[in-house]
Short mmCIF file of C-alpha atoms in Angstrom, two decimals:
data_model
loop_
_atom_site.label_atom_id
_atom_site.label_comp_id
_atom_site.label_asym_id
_atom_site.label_seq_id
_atom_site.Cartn_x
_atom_site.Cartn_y
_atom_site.Cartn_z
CA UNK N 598 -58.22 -14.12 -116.74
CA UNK N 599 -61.76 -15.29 -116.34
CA UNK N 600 -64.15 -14.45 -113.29
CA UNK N 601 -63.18 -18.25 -112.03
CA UNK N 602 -59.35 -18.05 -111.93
CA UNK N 603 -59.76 -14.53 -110.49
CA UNK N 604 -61.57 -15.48 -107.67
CA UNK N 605 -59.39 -18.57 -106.96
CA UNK N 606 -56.34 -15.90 -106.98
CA UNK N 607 -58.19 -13.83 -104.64
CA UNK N 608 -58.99 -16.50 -102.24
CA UNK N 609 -55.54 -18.11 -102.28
CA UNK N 610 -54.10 -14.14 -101.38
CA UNK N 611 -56.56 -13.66 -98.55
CA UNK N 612 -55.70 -17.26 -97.23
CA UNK N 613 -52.03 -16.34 -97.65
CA UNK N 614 -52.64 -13.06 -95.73
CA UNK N 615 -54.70 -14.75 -92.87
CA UNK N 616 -52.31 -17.36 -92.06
CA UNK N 617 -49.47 -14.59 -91.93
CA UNK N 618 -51.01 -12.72 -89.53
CA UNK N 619 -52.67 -14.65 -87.21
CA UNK N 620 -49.80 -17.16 -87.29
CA UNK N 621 -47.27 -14.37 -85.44
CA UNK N 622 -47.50 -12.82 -82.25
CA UNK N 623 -47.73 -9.08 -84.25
CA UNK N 624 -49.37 -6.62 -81.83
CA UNK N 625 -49.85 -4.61 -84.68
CA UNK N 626 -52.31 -5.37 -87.40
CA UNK N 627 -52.04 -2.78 -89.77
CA UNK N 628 -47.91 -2.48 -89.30
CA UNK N 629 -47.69 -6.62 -89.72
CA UNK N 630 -50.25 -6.17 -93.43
CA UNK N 631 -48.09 -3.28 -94.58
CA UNK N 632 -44.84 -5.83 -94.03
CA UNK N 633 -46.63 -8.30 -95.58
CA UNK N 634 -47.25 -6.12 -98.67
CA UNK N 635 -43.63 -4.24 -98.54
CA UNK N 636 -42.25 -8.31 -98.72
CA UNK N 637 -44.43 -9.20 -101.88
CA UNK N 638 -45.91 -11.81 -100.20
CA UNK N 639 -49.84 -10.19 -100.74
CA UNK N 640 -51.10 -7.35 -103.04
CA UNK N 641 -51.88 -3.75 -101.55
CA UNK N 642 -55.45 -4.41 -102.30
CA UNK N 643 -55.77 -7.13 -100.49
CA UNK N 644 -53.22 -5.55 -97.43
CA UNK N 645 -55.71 -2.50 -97.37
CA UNK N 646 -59.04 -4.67 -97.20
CA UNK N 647 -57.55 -6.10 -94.40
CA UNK N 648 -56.90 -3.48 -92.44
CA UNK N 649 -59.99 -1.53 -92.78
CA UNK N 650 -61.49 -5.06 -91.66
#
């Protein structure tokens, strides 16, 4: 995979992530990234980056 496609696959998993979670009434940040992850629907990296943000 070259640096371009990575970074497009990045981008499209953050934006995935983002709209997940703001898009919910979760109280819980870290408990709605960690569903997110357990459902396949993000990678851990990106679940953990998240969080610490």
């Amino acid at each position: 995979m070259d640096c371009k496609t990575f970074s497009a696959t990045i981008c499209a998993d953050i934006n995935v992530q983002l709209q997940f979670l703001f898009n919910t009434n979760a109280e819980n940040l870290e408990e709605r990234s960690e569903q997110a992850f357990d459902s396949g629907r993000i990678s851990k990296e990106v679940t953990h980056a998240l969080v610490a943000w």
